[in-house]
CSV table of C-alpha atoms in Angstrom, one decimal:
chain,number,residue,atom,x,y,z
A,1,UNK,CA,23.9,-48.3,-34.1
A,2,UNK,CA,20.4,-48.9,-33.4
A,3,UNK,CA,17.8,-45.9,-34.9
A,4,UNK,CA,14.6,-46.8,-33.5
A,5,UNK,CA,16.1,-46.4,-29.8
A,6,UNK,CA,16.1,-42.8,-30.4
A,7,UNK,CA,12.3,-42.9,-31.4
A,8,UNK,CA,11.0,-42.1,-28.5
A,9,UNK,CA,13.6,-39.6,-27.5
A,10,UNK,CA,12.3,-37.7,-30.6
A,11,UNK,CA,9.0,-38.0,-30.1
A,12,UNK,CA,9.8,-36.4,-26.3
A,13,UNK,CA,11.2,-33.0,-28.1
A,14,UNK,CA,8.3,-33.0,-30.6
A,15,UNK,CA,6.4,-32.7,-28.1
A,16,UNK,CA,7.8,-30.5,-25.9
A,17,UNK,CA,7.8,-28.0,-29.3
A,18,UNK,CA,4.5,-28.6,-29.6
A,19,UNK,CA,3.6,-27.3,-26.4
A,20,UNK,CA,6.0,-24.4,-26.9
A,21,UNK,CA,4.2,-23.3,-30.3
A,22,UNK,CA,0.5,-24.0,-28.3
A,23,UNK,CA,1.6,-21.4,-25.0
A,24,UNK,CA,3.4,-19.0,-27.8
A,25,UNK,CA,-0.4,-19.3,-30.1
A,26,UNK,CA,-2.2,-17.9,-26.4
A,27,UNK,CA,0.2,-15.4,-25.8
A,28,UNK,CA,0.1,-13.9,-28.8
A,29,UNK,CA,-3.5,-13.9,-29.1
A,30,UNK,CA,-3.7,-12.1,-25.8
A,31,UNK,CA,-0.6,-10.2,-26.5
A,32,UNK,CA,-2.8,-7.0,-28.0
A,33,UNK,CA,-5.1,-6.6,-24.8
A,34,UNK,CA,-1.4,-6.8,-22.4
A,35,UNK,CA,0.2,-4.2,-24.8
A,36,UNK,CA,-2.5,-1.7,-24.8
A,37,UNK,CA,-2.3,-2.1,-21.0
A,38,UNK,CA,1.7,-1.6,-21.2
A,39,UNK,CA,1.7,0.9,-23.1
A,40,UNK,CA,-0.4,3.0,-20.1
A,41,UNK,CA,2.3,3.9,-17.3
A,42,UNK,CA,1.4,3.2,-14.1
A,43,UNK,CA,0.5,6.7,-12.7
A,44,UNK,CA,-2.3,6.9,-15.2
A,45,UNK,CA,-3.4,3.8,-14.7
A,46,UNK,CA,-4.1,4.1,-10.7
A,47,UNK,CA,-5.9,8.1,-11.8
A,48,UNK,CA,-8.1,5.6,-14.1
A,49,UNK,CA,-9.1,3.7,-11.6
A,50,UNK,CA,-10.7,6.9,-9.4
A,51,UNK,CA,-7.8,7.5,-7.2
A,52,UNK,CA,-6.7,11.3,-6.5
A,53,UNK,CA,-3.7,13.0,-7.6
A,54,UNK,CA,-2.0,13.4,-4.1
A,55,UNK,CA,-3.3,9.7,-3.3
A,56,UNK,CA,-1.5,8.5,-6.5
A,57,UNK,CA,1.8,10.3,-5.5
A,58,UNK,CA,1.4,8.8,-1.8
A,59,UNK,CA,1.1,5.3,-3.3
A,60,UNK,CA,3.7,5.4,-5.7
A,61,UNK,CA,5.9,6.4,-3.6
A,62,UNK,CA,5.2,3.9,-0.5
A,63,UNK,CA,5.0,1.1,-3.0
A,64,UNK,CA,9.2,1.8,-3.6
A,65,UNK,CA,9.9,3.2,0.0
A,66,UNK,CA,10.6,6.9,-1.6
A,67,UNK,CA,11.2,9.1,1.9
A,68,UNK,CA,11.0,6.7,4.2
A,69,UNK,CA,13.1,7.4,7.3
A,70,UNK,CA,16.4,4.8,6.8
A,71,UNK,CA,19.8,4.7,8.8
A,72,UNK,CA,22.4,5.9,8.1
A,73,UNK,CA,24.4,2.5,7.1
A,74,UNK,CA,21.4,1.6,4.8
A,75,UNK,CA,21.2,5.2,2.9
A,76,UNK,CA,23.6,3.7,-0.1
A,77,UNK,CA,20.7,0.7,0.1
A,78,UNK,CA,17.8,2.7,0.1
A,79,UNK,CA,18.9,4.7,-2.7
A,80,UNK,CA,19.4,1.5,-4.5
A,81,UNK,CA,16.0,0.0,-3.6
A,82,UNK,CA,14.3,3.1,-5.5
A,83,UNK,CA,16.8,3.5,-8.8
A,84,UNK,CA,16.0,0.2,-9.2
A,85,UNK,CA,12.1,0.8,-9.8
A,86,UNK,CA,11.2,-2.3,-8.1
A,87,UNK,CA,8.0,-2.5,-5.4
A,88,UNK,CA,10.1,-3.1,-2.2
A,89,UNK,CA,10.2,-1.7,0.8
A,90,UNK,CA,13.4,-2.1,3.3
A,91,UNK,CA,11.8,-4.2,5.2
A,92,UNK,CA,10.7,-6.6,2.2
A,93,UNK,CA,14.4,-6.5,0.7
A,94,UNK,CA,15.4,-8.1,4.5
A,95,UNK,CA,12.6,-10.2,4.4
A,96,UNK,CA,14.0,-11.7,0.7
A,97,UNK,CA,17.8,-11.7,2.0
A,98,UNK,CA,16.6,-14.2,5.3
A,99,UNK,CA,14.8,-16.1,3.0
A,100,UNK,CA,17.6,-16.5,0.7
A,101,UNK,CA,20.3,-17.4,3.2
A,102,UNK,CA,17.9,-20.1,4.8
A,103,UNK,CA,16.9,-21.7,0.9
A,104,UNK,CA,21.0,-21.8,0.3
A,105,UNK,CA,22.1,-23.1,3.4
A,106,UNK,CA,19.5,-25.9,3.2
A,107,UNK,CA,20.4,-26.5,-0.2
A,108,UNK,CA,24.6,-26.7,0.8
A,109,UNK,CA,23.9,-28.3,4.4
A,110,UNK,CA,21.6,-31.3,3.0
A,111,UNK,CA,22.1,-31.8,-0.5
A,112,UNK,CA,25.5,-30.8,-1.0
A,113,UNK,CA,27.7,-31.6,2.6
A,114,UNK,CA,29.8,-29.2,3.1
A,115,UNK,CA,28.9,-28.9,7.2
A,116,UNK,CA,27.1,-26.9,8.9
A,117,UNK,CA,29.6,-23.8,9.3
A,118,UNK,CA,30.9,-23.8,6.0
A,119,UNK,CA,27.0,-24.1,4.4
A,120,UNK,CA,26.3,-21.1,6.8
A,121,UNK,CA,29.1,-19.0,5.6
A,122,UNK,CA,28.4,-20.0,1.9
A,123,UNK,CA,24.7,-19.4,2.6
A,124,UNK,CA,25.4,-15.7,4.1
A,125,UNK,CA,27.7,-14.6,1.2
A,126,UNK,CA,25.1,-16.0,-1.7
A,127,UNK,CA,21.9,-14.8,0.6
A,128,UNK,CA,22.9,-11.4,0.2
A,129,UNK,CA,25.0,-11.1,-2.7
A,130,UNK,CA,22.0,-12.7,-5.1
A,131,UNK,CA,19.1,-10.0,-4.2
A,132,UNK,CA,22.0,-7.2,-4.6
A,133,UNK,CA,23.0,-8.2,-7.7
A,134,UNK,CA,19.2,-8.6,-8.7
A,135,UNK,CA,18.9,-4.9,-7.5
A,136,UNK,CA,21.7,-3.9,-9.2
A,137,UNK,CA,20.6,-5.9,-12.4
A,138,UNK,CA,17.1,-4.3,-12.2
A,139,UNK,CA,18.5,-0.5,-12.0
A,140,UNK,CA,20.9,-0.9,-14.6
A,141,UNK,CA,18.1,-2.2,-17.1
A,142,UNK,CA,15.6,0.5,-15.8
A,143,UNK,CA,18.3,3.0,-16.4
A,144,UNK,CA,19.0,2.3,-19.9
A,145,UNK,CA,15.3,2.1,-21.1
A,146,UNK,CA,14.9,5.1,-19.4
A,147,UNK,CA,17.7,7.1,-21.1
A,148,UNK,CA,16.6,5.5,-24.3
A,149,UNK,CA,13.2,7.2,-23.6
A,150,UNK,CA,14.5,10.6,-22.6
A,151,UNK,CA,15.4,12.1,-26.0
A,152,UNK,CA,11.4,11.2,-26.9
A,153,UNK,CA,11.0,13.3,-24.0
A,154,UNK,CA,13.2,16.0,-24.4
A,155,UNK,CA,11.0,16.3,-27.9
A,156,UNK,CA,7.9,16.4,-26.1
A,157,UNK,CA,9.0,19.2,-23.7
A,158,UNK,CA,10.4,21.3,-26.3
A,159,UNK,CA,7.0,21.1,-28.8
A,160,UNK,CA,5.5,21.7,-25.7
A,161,UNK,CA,7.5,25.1,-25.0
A,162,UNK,CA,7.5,25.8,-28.4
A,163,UNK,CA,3.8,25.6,-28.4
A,164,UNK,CA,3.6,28.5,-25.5
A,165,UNK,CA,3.2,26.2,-22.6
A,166,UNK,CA,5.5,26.7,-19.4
A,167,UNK,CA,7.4,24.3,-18.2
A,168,UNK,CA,5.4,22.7,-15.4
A,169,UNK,CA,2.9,21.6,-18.3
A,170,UNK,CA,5.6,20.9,-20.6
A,171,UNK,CA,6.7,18.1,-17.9
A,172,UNK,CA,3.2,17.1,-17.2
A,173,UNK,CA,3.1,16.0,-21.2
A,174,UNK,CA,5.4,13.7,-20.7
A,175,UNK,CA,3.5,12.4,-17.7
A,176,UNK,CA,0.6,12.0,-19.9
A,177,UNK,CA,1.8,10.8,-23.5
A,178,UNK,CA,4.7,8.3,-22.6
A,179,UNK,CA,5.1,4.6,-21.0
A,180,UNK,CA,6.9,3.8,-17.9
A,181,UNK,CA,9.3,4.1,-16.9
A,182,UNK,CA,9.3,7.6,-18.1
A,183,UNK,CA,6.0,8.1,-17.8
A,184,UNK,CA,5.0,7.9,-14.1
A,185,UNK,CA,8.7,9.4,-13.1
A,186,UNK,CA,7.9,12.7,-14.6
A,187,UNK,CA,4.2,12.2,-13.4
A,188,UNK,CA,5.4,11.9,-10.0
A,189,UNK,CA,8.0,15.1,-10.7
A,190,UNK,CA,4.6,17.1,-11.7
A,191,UNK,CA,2.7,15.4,-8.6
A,192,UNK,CA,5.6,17.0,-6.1
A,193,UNK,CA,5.2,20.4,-8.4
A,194,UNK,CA,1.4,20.7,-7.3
A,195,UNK,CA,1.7,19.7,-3.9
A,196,UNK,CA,4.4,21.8,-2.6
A,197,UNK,CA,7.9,21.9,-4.2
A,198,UNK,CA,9.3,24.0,-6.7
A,199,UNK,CA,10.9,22.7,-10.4
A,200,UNK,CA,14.2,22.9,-9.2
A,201,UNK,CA,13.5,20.7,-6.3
A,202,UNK,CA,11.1,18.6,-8.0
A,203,UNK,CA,13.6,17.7,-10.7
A,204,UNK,CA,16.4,17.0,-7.8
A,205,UNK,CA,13.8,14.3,-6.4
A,206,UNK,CA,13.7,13.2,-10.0
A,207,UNK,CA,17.3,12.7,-10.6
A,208,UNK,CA,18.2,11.1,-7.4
A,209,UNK,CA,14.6,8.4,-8.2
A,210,UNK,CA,16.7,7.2,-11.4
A,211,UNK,CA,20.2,7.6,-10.6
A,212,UNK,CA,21.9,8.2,-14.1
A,213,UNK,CA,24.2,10.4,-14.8
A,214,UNK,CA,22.6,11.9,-18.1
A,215,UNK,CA,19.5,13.1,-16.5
A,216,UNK,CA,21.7,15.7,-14.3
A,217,UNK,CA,22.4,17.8,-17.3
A,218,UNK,CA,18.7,17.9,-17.8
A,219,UNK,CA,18.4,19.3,-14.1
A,220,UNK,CA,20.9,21.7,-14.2
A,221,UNK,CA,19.5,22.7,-17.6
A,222,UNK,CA,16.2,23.5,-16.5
A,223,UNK,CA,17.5,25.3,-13.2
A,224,UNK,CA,19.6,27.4,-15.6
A,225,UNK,CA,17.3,28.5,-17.4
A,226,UNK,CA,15.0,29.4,-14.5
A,227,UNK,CA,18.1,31.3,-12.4
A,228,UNK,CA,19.9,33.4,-15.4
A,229,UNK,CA,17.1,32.7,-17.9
A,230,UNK,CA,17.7,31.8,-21.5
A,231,UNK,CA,16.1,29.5,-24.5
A,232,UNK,CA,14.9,26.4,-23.0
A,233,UNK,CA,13.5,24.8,-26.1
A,234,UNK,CA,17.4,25.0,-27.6
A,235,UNK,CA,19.1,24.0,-25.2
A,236,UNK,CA,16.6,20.7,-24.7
A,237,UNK,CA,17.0,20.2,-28.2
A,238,UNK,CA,20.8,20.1,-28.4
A,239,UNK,CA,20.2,18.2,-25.2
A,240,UNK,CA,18.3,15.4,-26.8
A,241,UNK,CA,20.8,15.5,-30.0
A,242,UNK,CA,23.6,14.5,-27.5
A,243,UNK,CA,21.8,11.5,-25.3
A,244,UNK,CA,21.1,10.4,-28.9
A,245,UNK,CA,24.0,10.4,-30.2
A,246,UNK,CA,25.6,9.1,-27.3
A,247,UNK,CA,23.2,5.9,-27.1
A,248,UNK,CA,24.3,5.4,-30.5
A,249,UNK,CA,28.0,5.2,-29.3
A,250,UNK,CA,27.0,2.6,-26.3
A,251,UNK,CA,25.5,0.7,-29.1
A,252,UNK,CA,29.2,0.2,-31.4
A,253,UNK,CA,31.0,0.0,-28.2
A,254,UNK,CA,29.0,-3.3,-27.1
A,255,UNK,CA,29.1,-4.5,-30.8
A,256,UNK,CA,33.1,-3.8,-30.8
A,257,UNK,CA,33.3,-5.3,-27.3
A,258,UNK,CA,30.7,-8.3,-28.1
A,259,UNK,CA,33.9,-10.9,-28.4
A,260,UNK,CA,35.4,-10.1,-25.6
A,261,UNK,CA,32.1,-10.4,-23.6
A,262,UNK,CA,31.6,-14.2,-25.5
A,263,UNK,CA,34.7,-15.1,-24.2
A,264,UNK,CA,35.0,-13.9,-20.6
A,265,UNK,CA,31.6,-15.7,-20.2
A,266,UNK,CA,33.0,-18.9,-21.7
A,267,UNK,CA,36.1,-19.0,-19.4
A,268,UNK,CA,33.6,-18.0,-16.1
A,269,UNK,CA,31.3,-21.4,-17.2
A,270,UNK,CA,33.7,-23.6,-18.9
A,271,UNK,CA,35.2,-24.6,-15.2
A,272,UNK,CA,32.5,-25.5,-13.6
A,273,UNK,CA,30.1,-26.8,-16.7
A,274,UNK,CA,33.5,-29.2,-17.0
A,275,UNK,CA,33.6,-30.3,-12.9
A,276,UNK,CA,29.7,-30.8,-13.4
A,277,UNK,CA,30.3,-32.9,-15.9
A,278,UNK,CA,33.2,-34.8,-14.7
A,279,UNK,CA,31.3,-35.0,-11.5
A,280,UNK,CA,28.4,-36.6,-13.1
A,281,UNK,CA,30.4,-39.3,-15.6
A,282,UNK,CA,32.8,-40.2,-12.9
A,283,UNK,CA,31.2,-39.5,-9.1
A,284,UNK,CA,34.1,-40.8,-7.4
A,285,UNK,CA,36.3,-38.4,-9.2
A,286,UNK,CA,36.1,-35.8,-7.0
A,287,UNK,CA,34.8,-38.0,-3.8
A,288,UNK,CA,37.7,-39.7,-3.5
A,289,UNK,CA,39.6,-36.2,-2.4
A,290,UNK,CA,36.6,-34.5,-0.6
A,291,UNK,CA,37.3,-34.9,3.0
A,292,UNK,CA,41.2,-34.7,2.2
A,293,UNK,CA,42.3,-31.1,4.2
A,294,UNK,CA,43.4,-29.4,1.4
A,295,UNK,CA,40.7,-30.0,-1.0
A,296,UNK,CA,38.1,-27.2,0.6
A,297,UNK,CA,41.0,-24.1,0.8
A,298,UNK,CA,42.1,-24.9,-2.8
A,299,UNK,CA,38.4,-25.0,-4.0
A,300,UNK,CA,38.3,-21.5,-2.2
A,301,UNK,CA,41.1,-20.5,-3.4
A,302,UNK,CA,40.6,-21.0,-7.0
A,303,UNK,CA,36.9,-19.5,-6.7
A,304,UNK,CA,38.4,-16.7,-5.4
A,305,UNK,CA,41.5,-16.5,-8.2
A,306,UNK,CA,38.8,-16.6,-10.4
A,307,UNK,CA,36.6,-13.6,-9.9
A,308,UNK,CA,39.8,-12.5,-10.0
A,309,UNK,CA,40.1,-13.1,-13.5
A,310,UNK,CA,36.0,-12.1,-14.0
A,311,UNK,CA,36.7,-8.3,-12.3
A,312,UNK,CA,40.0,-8.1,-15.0
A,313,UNK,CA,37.7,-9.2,-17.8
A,314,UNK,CA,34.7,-7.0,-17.0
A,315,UNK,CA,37.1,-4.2,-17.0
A,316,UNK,CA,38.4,-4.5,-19.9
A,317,UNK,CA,35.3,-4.5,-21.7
A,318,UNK,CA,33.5,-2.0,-20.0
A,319,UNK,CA,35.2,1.3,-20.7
A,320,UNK,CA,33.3,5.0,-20.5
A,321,UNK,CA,32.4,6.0,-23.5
């Protein structure tokens, strides 16, 4: 076995680390200047920059399509379009799903062939399934940091009422003191306060913006306490106790549940990381077979058999808590 033929080979990955280490050295120099900016939500920023209150809400809102007029079979859409806290409008979203289905049926008709009809069929199922699941991907993350920041909250609200204030300006602290996502969704919830709507209403428009269920009792507290009356500043705390204590239960379920998540994303990958590489040693392999009539229903077929398996394992290790 000959050494020195893997010299250059090394020499490739010192590299490469080298260059790794040099961007990581220019991040982190500018990394203090990007977190200040961070750590300012969004809201505040666009009031920094001379815009007015009613102006701010208007933009925030057209920027994620928030009351735009949709149809009826894209309501469920729409809905997921704003939870998800991304800057696209309907429109956009259909704009990204073409594109996508004309990238993966060039990519299936000319590199891989398939045909025509079956790369348009494959194209039409991955062209709108991947921006979905991006959507769906980007709400779920937005959720959780945003539940992780709502017992911070909760604190704020409740020094705040403690302190005399009502609850309007209680809100409008959060607005103020914390980072996005947080931040500019209880700016906005102030914003709608000013111009028009009531708490009640505001904090519906606030709940349906992020979509979790945890934020509802927040809502129902608050309309509660303005209906019957009652200690606000309790109840908030208790309130907070419970999201708290509850994120700390997400936490052990995912560590209990962190094998079983290991291994239904070994036995999704294993398949095709081993055709791949079959593929690649041994080309004729599967080339030999291709065109045979059976080959292209069995491939669906076991595609299919194995989501299958990926919906049974996803079940089992996502359970309420």
């Amino acid at each position: 076995m000959n050494i020195q033929a893997y010299y250059p080979y090394a020499l490739y990955v010192l590299a490469a680390a080298a260059a790794i280490f040099l961007v990581e050295a220019f991040y982190m120099a500018a990394s203090s200047a990007v977190g200040r900016k961070r750590n300012v939500n969004r809201r505040l920023q666009a009031l920094g920059d001379g815009m007015t209150g009613e102006q701010v809400l208007l933009e925030l809102k057209r920027e994620r399509g928030i009351g735009a007029e949709e149809a009826s079979f894209a309501v469920g859409l729409s809905r997921l379009l704003i939870q998800s806290g991304l800057r696209l409008t309907m429109t956009k979203f259909f704009l990204i799903i073409v594109a996508t289905i004309v990238v993966v049926f060039l990519l299936f008709d000319f590199v891989v062939p398939l045909g025509s009809p079956i790369a348009l069929l494959i194209a039409v199922i991955f062209g709108v399934a991947i921006p979905l699941l991006v959507l769906r991907i980007a709400r779920a993350s937005r959720q959780a940091k945003f539940i992780e920041q709502l017992p911070d909250a909760l604190d704020v609200i409740v020094r705040s009422l403690r302190s005399g204030h009502p609850v309007p300006v209680a809100i409008a602290m959060v607005g103020r003191e914390m980072a996005d996502p947080i931040g500019s969704e209880f700016g906005i919830t102030v914003d709608e306060m000013t111009y028009g709507l009531d708490t009640e209403q505001a904090l519906q428009h606030l709940f349906n913006r992020v979509g979790h269920p945890d934020l509802s009792m927040l809502v129902t507290a608050v309309s509660l306490q303005i209906s019957t009356g009652g200690n606000l500043s309790t109840i908030l705390q208790t309130l907070a106790k419970i999201i708290r204590e509850r994120f700390q239960l997400k936490r052990k379920v995912r560590s209990l549940s962190a094998e079983g998540r290991i291994s239904a994303y070994g036995l999704t990958l294993m398949p095709i990381l081993l055709a791949a590489y079959i593929n690649y040693q041994n080309p004729d392999y599967y080339g030999s077979v291709w065109n045979d009539p059976v080959f292209i229903p069995g491939l669906i077929g076991i595609g299919l058999w194995s989501l299958v398996g990926d919906f049974i394992m996803f079940k089992m290790i996502n359970f309420k808590y």
